[in-house]
XYZ file of N, CA, C and O in Angstrom:
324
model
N 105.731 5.896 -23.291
C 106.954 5.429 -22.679
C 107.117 6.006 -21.275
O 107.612 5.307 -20.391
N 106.771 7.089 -21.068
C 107.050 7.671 -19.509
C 105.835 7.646 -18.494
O 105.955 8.211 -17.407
N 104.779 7.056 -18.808
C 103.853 6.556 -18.146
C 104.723 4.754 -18.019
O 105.320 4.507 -16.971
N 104.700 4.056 -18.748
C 105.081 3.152 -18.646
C 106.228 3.041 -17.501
O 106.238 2.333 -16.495
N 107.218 3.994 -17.991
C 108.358 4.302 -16.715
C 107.976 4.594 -15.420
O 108.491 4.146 -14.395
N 106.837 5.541 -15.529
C 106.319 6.162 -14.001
C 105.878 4.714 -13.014
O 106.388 4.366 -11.949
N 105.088 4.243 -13.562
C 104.276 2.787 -13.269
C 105.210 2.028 -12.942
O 104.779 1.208 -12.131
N 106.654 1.825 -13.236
C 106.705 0.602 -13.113
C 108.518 1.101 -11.598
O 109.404 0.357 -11.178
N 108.276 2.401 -11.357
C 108.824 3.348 -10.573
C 107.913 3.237 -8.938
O 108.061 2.800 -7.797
N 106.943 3.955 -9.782
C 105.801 3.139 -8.449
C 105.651 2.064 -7.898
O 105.525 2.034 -6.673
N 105.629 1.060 -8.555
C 105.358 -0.375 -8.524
C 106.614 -1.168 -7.991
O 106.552 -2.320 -7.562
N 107.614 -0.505 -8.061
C 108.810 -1.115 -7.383
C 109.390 -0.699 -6.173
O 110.039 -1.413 -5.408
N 109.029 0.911 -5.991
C 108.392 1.925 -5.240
C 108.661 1.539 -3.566
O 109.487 1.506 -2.654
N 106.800 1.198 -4.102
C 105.877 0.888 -2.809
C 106.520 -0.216 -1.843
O 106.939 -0.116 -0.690
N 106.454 -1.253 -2.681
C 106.869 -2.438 -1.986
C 108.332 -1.985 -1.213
O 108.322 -1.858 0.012
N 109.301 -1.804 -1.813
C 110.267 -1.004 -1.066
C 110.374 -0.408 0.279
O 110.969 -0.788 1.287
N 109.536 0.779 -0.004
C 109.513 1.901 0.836
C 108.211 1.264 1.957
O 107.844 2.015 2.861
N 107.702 0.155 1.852
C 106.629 -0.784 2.719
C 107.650 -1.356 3.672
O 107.631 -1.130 4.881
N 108.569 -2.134 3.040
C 109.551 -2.921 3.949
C 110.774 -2.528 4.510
O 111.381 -2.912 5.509
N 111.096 -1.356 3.331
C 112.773 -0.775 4.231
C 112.269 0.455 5.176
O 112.773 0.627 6.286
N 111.242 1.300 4.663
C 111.163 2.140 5.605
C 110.299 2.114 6.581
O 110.609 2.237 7.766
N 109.057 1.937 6.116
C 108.097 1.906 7.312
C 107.881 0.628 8.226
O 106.977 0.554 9.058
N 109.108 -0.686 7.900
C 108.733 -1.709 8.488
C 108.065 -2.739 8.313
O 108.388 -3.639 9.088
N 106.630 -3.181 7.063
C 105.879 -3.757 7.320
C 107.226 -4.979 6.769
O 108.245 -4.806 6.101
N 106.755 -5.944 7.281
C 106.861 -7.469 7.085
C 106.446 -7.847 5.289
O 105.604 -7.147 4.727
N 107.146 -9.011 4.532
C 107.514 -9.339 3.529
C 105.689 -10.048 3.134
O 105.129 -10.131 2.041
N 105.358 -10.313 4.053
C 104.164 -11.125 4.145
C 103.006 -9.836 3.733
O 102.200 -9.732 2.808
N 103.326 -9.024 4.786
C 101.868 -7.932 4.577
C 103.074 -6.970 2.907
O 102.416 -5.975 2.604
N 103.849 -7.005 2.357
C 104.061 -6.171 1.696
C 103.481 -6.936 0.141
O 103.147 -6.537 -0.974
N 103.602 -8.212 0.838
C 103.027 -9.031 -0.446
C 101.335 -9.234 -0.802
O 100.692 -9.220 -1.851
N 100.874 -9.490 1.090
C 99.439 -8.779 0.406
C 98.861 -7.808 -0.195
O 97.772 -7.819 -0.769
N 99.957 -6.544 0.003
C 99.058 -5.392 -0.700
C 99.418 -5.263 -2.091
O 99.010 -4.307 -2.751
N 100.302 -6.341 -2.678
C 100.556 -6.499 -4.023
C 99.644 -7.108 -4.657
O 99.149 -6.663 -5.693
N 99.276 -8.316 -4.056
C 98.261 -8.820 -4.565
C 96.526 -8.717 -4.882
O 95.640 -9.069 -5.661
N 96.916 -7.672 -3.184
C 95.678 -6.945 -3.323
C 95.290 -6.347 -5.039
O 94.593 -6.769 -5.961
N 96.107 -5.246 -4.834
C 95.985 -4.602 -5.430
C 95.754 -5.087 -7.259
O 94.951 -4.574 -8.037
N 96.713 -6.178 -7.546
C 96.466 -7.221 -8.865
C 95.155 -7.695 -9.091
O 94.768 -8.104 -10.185
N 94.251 -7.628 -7.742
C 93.370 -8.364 -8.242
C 91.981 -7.534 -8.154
O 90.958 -7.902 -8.731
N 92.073 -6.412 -7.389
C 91.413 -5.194 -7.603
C 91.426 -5.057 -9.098
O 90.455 -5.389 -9.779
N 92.404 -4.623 -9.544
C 92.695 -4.005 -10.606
C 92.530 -4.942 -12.028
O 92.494 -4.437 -13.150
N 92.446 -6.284 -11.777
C 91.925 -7.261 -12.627
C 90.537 -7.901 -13.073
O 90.125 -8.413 -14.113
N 89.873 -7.577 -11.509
C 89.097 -8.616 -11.273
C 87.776 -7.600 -12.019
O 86.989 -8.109 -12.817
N 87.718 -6.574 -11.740
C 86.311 -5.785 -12.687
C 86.502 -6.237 -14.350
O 85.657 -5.739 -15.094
N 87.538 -7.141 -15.004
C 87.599 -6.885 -16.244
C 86.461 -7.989 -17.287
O 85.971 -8.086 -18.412
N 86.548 -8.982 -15.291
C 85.860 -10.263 -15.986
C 84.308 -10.020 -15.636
O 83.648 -10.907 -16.178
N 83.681 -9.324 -15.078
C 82.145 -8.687 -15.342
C 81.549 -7.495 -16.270
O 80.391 -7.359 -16.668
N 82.773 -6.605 -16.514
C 82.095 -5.667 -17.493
C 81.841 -6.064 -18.446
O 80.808 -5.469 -18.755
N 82.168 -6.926 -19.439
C 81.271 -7.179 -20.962
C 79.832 -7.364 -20.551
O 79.018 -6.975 -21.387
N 79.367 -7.857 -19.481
C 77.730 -8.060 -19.034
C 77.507 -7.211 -18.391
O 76.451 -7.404 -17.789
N 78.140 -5.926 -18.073
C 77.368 -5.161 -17.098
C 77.378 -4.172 -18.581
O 76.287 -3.651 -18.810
N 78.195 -3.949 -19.326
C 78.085 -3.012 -21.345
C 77.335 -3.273 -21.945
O 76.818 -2.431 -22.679
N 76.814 -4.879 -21.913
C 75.700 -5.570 -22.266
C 74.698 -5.321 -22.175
O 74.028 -4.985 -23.151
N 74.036 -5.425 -20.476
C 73.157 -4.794 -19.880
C 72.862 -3.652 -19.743
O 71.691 -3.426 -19.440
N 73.843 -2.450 -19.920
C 73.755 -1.088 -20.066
C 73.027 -0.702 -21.412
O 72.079 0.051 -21.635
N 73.741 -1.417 -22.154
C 73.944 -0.615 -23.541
C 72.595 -1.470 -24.665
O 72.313 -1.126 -25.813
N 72.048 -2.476 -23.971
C 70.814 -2.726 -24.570
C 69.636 -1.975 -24.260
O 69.383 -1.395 -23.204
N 68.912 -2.055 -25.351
C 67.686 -0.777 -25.352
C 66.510 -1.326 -25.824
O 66.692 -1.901 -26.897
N 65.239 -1.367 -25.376
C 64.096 -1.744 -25.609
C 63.119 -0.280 -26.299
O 62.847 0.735 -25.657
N 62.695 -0.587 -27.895
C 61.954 0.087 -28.840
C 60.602 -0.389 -28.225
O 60.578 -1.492 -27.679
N 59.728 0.204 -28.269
C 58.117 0.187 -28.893
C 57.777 -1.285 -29.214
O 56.711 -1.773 -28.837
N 58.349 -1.724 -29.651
C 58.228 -2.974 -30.491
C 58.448 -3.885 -29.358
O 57.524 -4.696 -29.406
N 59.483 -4.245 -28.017
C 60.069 -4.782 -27.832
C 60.895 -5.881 -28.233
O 60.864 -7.039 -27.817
N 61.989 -5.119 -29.507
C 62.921 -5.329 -29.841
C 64.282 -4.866 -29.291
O 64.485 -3.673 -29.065
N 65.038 -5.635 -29.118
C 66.103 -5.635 -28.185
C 67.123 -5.238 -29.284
O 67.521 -6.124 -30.040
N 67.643 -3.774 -29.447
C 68.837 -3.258 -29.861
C 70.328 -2.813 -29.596
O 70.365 -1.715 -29.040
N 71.249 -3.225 -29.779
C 72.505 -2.447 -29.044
C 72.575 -0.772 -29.634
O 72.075 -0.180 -30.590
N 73.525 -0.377 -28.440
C 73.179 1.254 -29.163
C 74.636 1.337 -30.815
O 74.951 2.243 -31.586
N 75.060 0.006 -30.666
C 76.014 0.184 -31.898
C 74.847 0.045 -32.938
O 74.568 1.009 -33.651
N 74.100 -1.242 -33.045
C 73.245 -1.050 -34.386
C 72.467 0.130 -33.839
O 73.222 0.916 -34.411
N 71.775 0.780 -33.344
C 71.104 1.631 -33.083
C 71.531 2.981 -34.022
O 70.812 3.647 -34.766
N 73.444 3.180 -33.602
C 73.901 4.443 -34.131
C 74.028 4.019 -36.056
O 73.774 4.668 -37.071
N 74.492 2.765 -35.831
C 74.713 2.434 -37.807
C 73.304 2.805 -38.188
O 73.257 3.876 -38.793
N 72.237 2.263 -38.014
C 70.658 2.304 -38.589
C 70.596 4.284 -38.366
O 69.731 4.872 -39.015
N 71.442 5.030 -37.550
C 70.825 6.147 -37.691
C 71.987 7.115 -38.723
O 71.939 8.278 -39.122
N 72.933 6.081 -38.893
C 74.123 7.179 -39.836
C 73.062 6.336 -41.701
O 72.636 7.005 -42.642
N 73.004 5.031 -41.561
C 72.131 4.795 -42.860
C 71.125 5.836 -43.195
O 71.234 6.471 -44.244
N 69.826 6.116 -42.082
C 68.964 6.919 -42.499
C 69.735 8.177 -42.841
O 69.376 8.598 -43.941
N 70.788 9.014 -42.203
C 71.005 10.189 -42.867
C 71.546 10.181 -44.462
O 71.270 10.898 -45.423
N 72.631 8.796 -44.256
C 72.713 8.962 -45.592
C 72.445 8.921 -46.842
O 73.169 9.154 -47.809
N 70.963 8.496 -46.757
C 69.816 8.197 -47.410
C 68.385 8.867 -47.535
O 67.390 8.277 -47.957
N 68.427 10.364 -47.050
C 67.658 11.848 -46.957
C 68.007 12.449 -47.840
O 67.588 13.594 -48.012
């Protein structure tokens, strides 16, 4: 809840203290809103392929594993010693 509060303190903040105090114009206070929305959005729609690409692993075999089956196949073998 007080992160939520802080954020949304900031966020009403900036824009504010952009236009009443330091002057900028309604135009540039709105680009750096948007900027910032789409900074903060736009990495969400490439990481499943860059987790993808990370997190696949080539065996001996060249068999293509994620490290999730990787870790299940290694909690099976212990529990089966």
């Amino acid at each position: 809840m007080s992160s939520a509060a802080a954020d949304y303190i900031i966020m009403t903040a900036t824009p504010m203290s952009m236009h009443v105090i330091d002057d900028f114009s309604l135009v540039q206070t709105k680009f750096v809103i948007q900027s910032h929305v789409i900074v903060m959005f736009l990495p969400s729609l490439f990481t499943p392929n860059y987790c993808q690409t990370i997190w696949t692993l080539k065996n001996d075999d060249n068999q293509h594993h994620t490290i999730s089956n990787l870790y299940h196949n290694w909690l099976y073998q212990l529990q089966f010693k």
